[in-house]
Structures are given as structure tokens and as C-alpha cells.
Short mmCIF file of C-alpha atoms in Angstrom, two decimals:
data_model
loop_
_atom_site.label_atom_id
_atom_site.label_comp_id
_atom_site.label_asym_id
_atom_site.label_seq_id
_atom_site.Cartn_x
_atom_site.Cartn_y
_atom_site.Cartn_z
CA MET A 61 106.11 66.98 66.43
CA GLU A 62 103.68 69.45 68.07
CA ASN A 63 99.92 69.61 68.19
CA ASN A 64 98.82 73.14 68.60
CA SER A 65 95.45 72.26 70.15
CA ILE A 66 96.87 72.24 73.71
CA ILE A 67 98.68 75.48 73.08
CA SER A 68 95.57 77.20 71.75
CA GLY A 69 93.56 76.21 74.83
CA ASP A 70 91.41 73.63 73.03
CA LYS A 71 90.77 70.22 74.57
CA PRO A 72 94.02 68.17 74.56
CA THR A 73 94.10 65.11 72.41
CA VAL A 74 95.26 61.91 74.16
CA MET A 75 96.01 58.78 72.16
CA VAL A 76 95.93 55.39 73.89
CA THR A 77 97.77 52.28 72.82
CA ASN A 78 98.85 49.05 74.61
CA ASP A 79 100.32 45.58 74.18
CA ASP A 80 97.44 43.49 75.63
CA GLY A 81 95.33 44.25 72.60
CA ILE A 82 92.50 46.63 71.90
CA GLU A 83 90.03 44.56 73.97
CA GLY A 84 92.42 44.45 76.89
CA PRO A 85 90.60 45.38 80.14
CA GLY A 86 93.38 47.95 81.16
CA LEU A 87 93.01 49.88 77.91
CA LEU A 88 89.20 49.89 78.06
CA ALA A 89 89.22 51.11 81.66
CA LEU A 90 91.71 53.84 80.85
CA VAL A 91 89.73 55.08 77.87
CA GLN A 92 86.48 55.04 79.88
CA VAL A 93 88.03 57.12 82.65
CA LEU A 94 89.56 59.57 80.20
CA VAL A 95 86.30 59.93 78.31
CA SER A 96 84.27 60.38 81.48
CA THR A 97 86.22 63.41 82.50
CA ARG A 98 85.18 65.20 79.30
CA ARG A 99 88.49 67.00 79.36
CA TYR A 100 90.19 65.20 76.39
CA ASN A 101 89.68 64.19 72.81
CA VAL A 102 90.48 60.48 73.04
CA LEU A 103 91.98 58.45 70.22
CA VAL A 104 92.81 54.71 70.33
CA CYS A 105 95.29 53.00 68.10
CA ALA A 106 96.07 49.58 69.59
CA PRO A 107 97.04 46.06 68.47
CA GLU A 108 94.18 43.88 67.29
CA SER A 109 95.52 40.94 69.35
CA GLU A 110 97.80 40.23 72.29
CA GLN A 111 101.37 41.59 71.83
CA SER A 112 102.82 41.19 75.34
CA ALA A 113 106.62 41.11 75.66
CA VAL A 114 107.23 41.90 71.97
CA SER A 115 109.57 44.78 73.09
CA HIS A 116 110.10 47.41 70.44
CA CYS A 117 109.68 45.30 67.32
CA ILE A 118 108.28 46.97 64.30
CA THR A 119 106.66 45.74 61.05
CA TRP A 120 108.84 46.42 58.02
CA ARG A 121 108.36 43.88 55.28
CA HIS A 122 104.59 44.11 54.67
CA PRO A 123 101.69 46.58 55.11
CA ILE A 124 99.67 46.61 58.33
CA ALA A 125 95.89 46.84 58.47
CA ALA A 126 93.79 49.18 60.61
CA LYS A 127 90.06 48.64 61.24
CA GLN A 128 87.86 51.12 62.95
CA VAL A 129 86.19 49.71 66.03
CA HIS A 130 83.62 51.07 68.47
CA ILE A 131 84.73 52.26 71.88
CA ASP A 132 82.33 54.69 73.57
CA GLY A 133 83.51 58.25 73.41
CA ALA A 134 86.72 57.58 71.45
CA THR A 135 87.84 57.25 67.86
CA ALA A 136 89.46 53.83 67.81
CA TYR A 137 91.36 51.55 65.46
CA ALA A 138 92.50 47.98 65.81
CA VAL A 139 95.82 47.47 64.05
CA SER A 140 97.63 44.32 62.83
CA GLY A 141 100.93 45.47 64.23
CA SER A 142 103.00 45.81 67.34
CA PRO A 143 102.58 48.47 70.06
CA ALA A 144 105.46 50.44 68.46
CA ASP A 145 103.67 50.18 65.06
CA CYS A 146 100.46 51.48 66.65
CA ALA A 147 102.11 54.43 68.34
CA SER A 148 104.01 55.35 65.14
CA LEU A 149 100.96 55.07 62.95
CA GLY A 150 98.71 56.95 65.44
CA ILE A 151 100.96 59.99 65.66
CA SER A 152 101.90 60.08 61.93
CA LYS A 153 98.83 62.13 60.75
CA THR A 154 98.13 59.29 58.34
CA LEU A 155 95.43 57.54 60.38
CA PHE A 156 94.30 60.57 62.45
CA PRO A 157 94.16 64.17 61.11
CA SER A 158 96.48 65.65 63.76
CA VAL A 159 99.29 64.66 66.18
CA PRO A 160 98.07 63.87 69.73
CA ASP A 161 99.33 66.03 72.60
CA LEU A 162 100.09 62.99 74.69
CA VAL A 163 100.37 59.24 74.03
CA ILE A 164 99.57 56.80 76.87
CA SER A 165 100.45 53.14 76.58
CA GLY A 166 98.49 50.81 78.88
CA ILE A 167 97.16 50.01 81.31
CA ASN A 168 99.20 46.80 81.11
CA MET A 169 98.23 43.63 83.03
CA GLY A 170 101.41 43.19 85.00
CA SER A 171 104.09 45.61 86.23
CA ASN A 172 106.99 46.70 84.10
CA CYS A 173 110.01 47.48 86.28
CA GLY A 174 113.76 46.88 86.15
CA TYR A 175 115.15 44.89 83.26
CA HIS A 176 111.64 43.89 82.22
CA ILE A 177 111.30 47.31 80.67
CA VAL A 178 113.48 46.07 77.89
CA TYR A 179 110.99 43.33 77.01
CA SER A 180 107.84 45.36 77.46
CA GLY A 181 105.62 46.16 74.51
CA THR A 182 103.74 48.60 76.76
CA VAL A 183 106.87 50.65 77.42
CA ALA A 184 107.82 50.37 73.71
CA GLY A 185 104.56 52.00 72.72
CA ALA A 186 105.42 55.06 74.80
CA ARG A 187 109.13 54.97 73.73
CA GLU A 188 108.16 55.03 70.04
CA ALA A 189 106.08 58.20 70.57
CA PHE A 190 108.93 59.76 72.60
CA LEU A 191 111.44 58.96 69.84
CA ASN A 192 109.15 60.88 67.38
CA GLY A 193 108.97 63.90 69.58
CA VAL A 194 105.50 63.25 71.10
CA PRO A 195 105.25 63.24 75.02
CA ALA A 196 104.40 59.83 76.36
CA ILE A 197 103.48 57.76 79.39
CA SER A 198 103.51 53.97 79.83
CA VAL A 199 101.26 52.57 82.59
CA SER A 200 101.28 49.16 84.15
CA TYR A 201 99.23 47.60 86.95
CA ASP A 202 100.89 45.01 89.19
CA TRP A 203 98.31 42.31 88.55
CA VAL A 204 98.25 39.48 91.06
CA GLY A 205 96.33 36.30 90.07
CA ALA A 206 93.43 35.31 92.33
CA LYS A 207 93.72 38.68 94.10
CA SER A 208 93.38 41.44 91.49
CA SER A 209 90.12 42.19 89.66
CA ILE A 210 89.10 43.89 86.52
CA ASN A 211 87.72 46.81 88.64
CA ASP A 212 91.28 47.50 89.76
CA PHE A 213 92.05 48.83 86.31
CA THR A 214 89.49 51.63 86.80
CA LEU A 215 91.09 52.53 90.09
CA ALA A 216 94.54 52.50 88.47
CA ALA A 217 93.27 54.73 85.72
CA GLU A 218 91.76 57.22 88.09
CA ALA A 219 94.98 57.22 90.09
CA CYS A 220 96.84 58.26 86.95
CA LEU A 221 94.66 61.31 86.22
CA PRO A 222 96.70 63.74 88.41
CA ILE A 223 99.89 62.78 86.55
CA ILE A 224 98.20 62.96 83.16
CA ASN A 225 96.67 66.46 83.94
CA GLY A 226 99.96 67.60 85.36
CA VAL A 227 101.89 66.63 82.30
CA LEU A 228 99.36 68.29 80.01
CA ALA A 229 99.49 71.49 82.10
CA GLU A 230 103.27 71.60 81.69
CA LEU A 231 102.94 70.99 77.95
CA ARG A 232 100.46 73.86 77.73
CA ASN A 233 103.06 76.10 79.46
CA LYS A 234 105.80 74.74 77.33
CA THR A 235 107.74 73.79 80.51
CA TYR A 236 107.69 69.98 80.25
CA PRO A 237 111.07 68.28 79.65
CA GLN A 238 111.52 66.91 76.17
CA ASN A 239 114.37 64.40 76.91
CA CYS A 240 112.31 61.75 78.77
CA PHE A 241 109.06 59.82 78.98
CA LEU A 242 107.36 58.47 82.03
CA ASN A 243 106.87 54.87 83.14
CA ILE A 244 104.22 54.48 85.78
CA ASP A 245 103.65 51.29 87.77
CA LEU A 246 100.62 50.92 90.08
CA PRO A 247 100.70 48.56 93.06
CA ALA A 248 98.40 45.48 93.38
CA ASN A 249 96.52 47.06 96.30
CA ILE A 250 95.74 50.14 94.30
CA ALA A 251 92.79 51.08 96.52
CA ASN A 252 95.20 51.65 99.41
CA HIS A 253 98.32 52.93 97.64
CA LYS A 254 100.84 54.94 99.64
CA GLY A 255 101.06 57.83 97.12
CA TYR A 256 103.34 58.72 94.22
CA LYS A 257 107.06 58.19 94.37
CA LEU A 258 109.72 59.25 91.87
CA THR A 259 111.98 56.28 91.25
CA LYS A 260 114.71 55.00 89.02
CA GLN A 261 114.84 51.93 86.78
CA GLY A 262 116.31 49.08 88.86
CA LYS A 263 117.79 45.74 88.01
CA SER A 264 114.93 43.46 89.01
CA LEU A 265 114.56 40.42 86.69
CA ILE A 266 112.68 37.19 86.53
CA LYS A 267 115.21 34.73 84.99
CA MET A 268 113.65 32.43 82.54
CA GLY A 269 114.54 29.01 81.23
CA TRP A 270 113.09 26.39 78.85
CA ARG A 271 111.69 22.95 79.30
CA GLN A 272 110.72 20.44 76.65
CA VAL A 273 107.06 19.67 76.22
CA THR A 274 106.77 15.90 76.43
CA SER A 275 103.02 15.14 76.89
CA GLU A 276 99.66 16.41 75.81
CA SER A 277 98.98 17.76 79.35
CA ASP A 278 102.13 20.00 78.91
CA LYS A 279 100.63 21.73 75.85
CA ALA A 280 98.46 24.08 77.92
CA ALA A 281 100.65 27.01 78.89
CA GLY A 282 99.86 29.88 81.20
CA LYS A 283 99.58 33.41 79.85
CA MET A 284 102.94 35.22 80.05
CA LEU A 285 102.44 38.74 81.35
CA SER A 286 104.60 41.53 80.08
CA THR A 287 106.69 41.19 83.21
CA MET A 288 107.66 37.64 82.27
CA VAL A 289 105.65 36.47 85.30
CA MET A 290 103.55 33.37 84.50
CA GLU A 291 99.86 33.85 85.10
CA THR A 292 98.53 30.36 85.84
CA ASP A 293 94.81 31.14 86.20
CA SER A 294 92.78 28.67 84.14
CA THR A 295 90.99 31.57 82.51
CA ALA A 296 94.24 32.91 81.17
CA SER A 297 95.62 29.68 79.74
CA THR A 298 96.45 29.36 76.10
CA GLU A 299 97.38 26.42 73.92
CA ILE A 300 100.64 25.79 72.13
CA ASN A 301 100.28 26.34 68.36
CA ALA A 302 98.88 23.09 66.92
CA SER A 303 100.98 23.60 63.72
CA ALA A 304 104.03 22.75 65.72
CA THR A 305 102.79 19.42 67.18
CA SER A 306 103.89 16.99 64.63
CA ALA A 307 106.34 14.12 65.49
CA GLU A 308 109.09 16.05 63.58
CA HIS A 309 109.04 18.92 65.97
CA LEU A 310 110.53 19.31 69.44
CA LEU A 311 108.34 21.58 71.57
CA PHE A 312 109.72 23.87 74.29
CA THR A 313 107.98 26.30 76.65
CA ARG A 314 109.37 28.93 78.93
CA GLU A 315 109.46 28.51 82.76
CA ILE A 316 110.50 30.71 85.64
CA ARG A 317 113.87 29.73 87.11
CA SER A 318 114.67 32.44 89.68
CA GLY A 319 114.15 36.11 90.53
CA GLN A 320 116.59 38.91 91.06
CA VAL A 321 115.29 41.91 93.11
CA ASP A 322 116.91 45.17 93.88
CA GLU A 323 117.98 46.10 97.42
CA ASP A 324 118.02 49.83 96.76
CA ASP A 325 115.29 52.53 96.34
CA SER A 326 114.33 51.35 92.88
CA ASP A 327 111.08 51.10 90.93
CA HIS A 328 110.38 47.45 91.74
CA ARG A 329 111.05 47.76 95.47
CA SER A 330 108.99 50.96 95.81
CA LEU A 331 106.09 49.25 93.89
CA GLN A 332 106.16 46.26 96.24
CA GLU A 333 106.07 48.70 99.23
CA GLY A 334 102.73 50.03 97.88
CA TYR A 335 103.79 53.19 96.05
CA ILE A 336 102.69 54.37 92.55
CA THR A 337 106.10 54.57 91.01
CA VAL A 338 106.94 57.23 88.44
CA THR A 339 110.17 56.49 86.58
CA PRO A 340 111.63 58.88 83.94
CA LEU A 341 113.12 56.92 81.04
CA GLY A 342 115.13 57.72 77.94
CA ALA A 343 115.97 55.74 74.83
CA LEU A 344 119.73 55.41 75.23
CA SER A 345 121.34 52.37 76.69
CA ASN A 346 124.29 53.93 78.36
CA VAL A 347 126.73 51.50 80.22
CA GLU A 348 127.69 52.09 83.80
CA ILE A 349 130.66 54.31 84.36
CA ASP A 350 133.05 51.64 85.71
CA CYS A 351 132.61 49.60 82.49
CA HIS A 352 133.24 52.56 80.22
CA ALA A 353 136.42 53.43 82.23
CA TYR A 354 137.72 49.88 81.99
CA LEU A 355 137.11 49.53 78.26
CA LYS A 356 138.71 52.93 77.58
CA GLU A 357 142.01 51.50 78.78
CA TRP A 358 141.39 47.96 77.38
CA LEU A 359 140.44 48.80 73.78
CA PRO A 360 143.77 50.43 72.63
CA ASN A 361 145.76 47.49 74.16
CA ALA A 362 143.46 44.87 72.53
CA ALA A 363 143.81 46.59 69.23
CA GLU A 364 147.54 46.73 69.56
CA ARG A 365 147.78 43.00 70.53
CA LEU A 366 145.52 42.16 67.48
CA SER A 367 147.83 44.08 65.14
CA ALA A 368 150.89 42.38 66.54
CA SER A 369 149.44 38.87 66.19
CA ALA A 370 148.39 39.54 62.60
CA LEU A 371 152.03 40.10 61.77
#
């Protein structure tokens, strides 16, 4: 897909989506900053409710609804679908009259590094645009409970402007690479960040488990950020669905068991060091070379043994 507005020199069109929902503070801060520059036509197509950690799920079996909502300076719709649904609908020329020049998914409340990228609805929103040929960026802020504030989202959005402008300039010159999209993570201390750093997706992971809910006091669960980090602030707490509380049901809730962090120069480690990490991503899940080499030898032998045993 290509929107000719940026090529012709008109204002570029930027579409914003997210997974925290259209009222998410990160999305609202990003839109406000984009609008305030007066350099872009700003569209918003975002979920009507919280969709964190839904990964790249799409709605297939029933229609989705889109309702126009008011966000100053932007044309905005709240959609009854996932982040991937919103990105797909927003670039389809069905909801808006043209294809945006750039899709930005975020700003997410919580970082998206390492293996957590697989679970992230924020990253999926950008990935869906990328799969359909539209340049995209996913943006996440490393929210830390009791330390971070809503104002940090504005600082995070402002810190993204050089990258957004740089991408749009390359698109105008037709020199931007078509085989990747960008995942940006901004450190918790965004006011004193150490600069921008090109990184690679690492293997950091918060390992989750389950525990059974056995009392009424257990039925209040913390909000799960897209990173699978539990936010335990009382203001973020949610209640387990009351429809599942009868005596016939066993109730379970997720809990953090352990963490696995990279030792190399990866996205998560650089983020924790205070850098704004910029990680190019693709959509393929290629295995590491040593696994492929092993299986190249293993598969013919396994097939031969299976044929022999069948006889």
C-alpha cells in the first residue's frame, strides 16, 4: 500500500492505535504531541477497551463496530476489536478515505522487550500494518508503579518525534527499508534518558504461573501490563469476572514466578541502562542456526526409522 500524500509534499498522515484502549493515557499523550506539531494529519483507530497482551489475535467470526469519538485535532474511532483489527481496519480505506503514511501503535504502559514482544498487542498493531505494506512503529514506555506518572507519556511522545520525523523523511525520499518495522522502548526515567540506541530483540522473559483463587480477598487481581509484569497499584486493580464465581467453577489467576534477563547488548538490558531502544523487527519466526543444522540431519533419519517401524 502507498499513500501518495507524503510523496506529493502534502502533510503526512499518521494513524495511531494501541492495546491499552482509546482512552489510554499513552495514546492520548502521543496524539496530543503529534497534533501540537501541526505537521501531520492524525487519525486514531484504537480498541474501545483494554486489550493488553492479546498478541496478534484477530476477529474473524463476527463483525466489529466502530464509533467515532472526540479527540482534539484528530479523526478518531473506537473499535470493538483487537489492536491488529484496528490497524487492519484503519489502513483498509474502508474507515478512512486513504491509507496512512505511517502507523504508530502506543504508547504502551509497560515495556515490550525480548520474548514479551510475542504477547504484545501493541507490537501486533504495528506488525499488522507492516504485513499489509504500511510502515509502522510500536512504542512502549517502561512504566514503574509508584514512580512513573501520566506526564511521562508526554515526555516519551516528544522523545519519539525525531524518529517519527526521520522515518517520514526517508519515506518521502523512497529510501526507507520495506522489510522491517520498528519497536521503540522508552526508559522509566525518560526525562534523563541516555539517548537512542539501535538494539536487537533479546530473550528476556517474565515466567508466569497460576495459583488457585481460594477466598474472596483473592478475587481482586492487579492489572497485567503488556510486559506480563503485574501492576499492583490499587488504582489499577480489577476484579475477576463475577460470572465465573459459582461453586461449580475453579478460579485461577496468573502470578509471576521468575525472570530471565539477557546478559548481552539486547533491547531489555539497554532499556534498563537508560537508553531509548530502537529495535528493527520482522514478521518471520526463524529458528537459530544450530537448531536448523541439527534438524537437517535428524529429519531424514527420523523419517527412515518411522518407515521401518511401520513395516
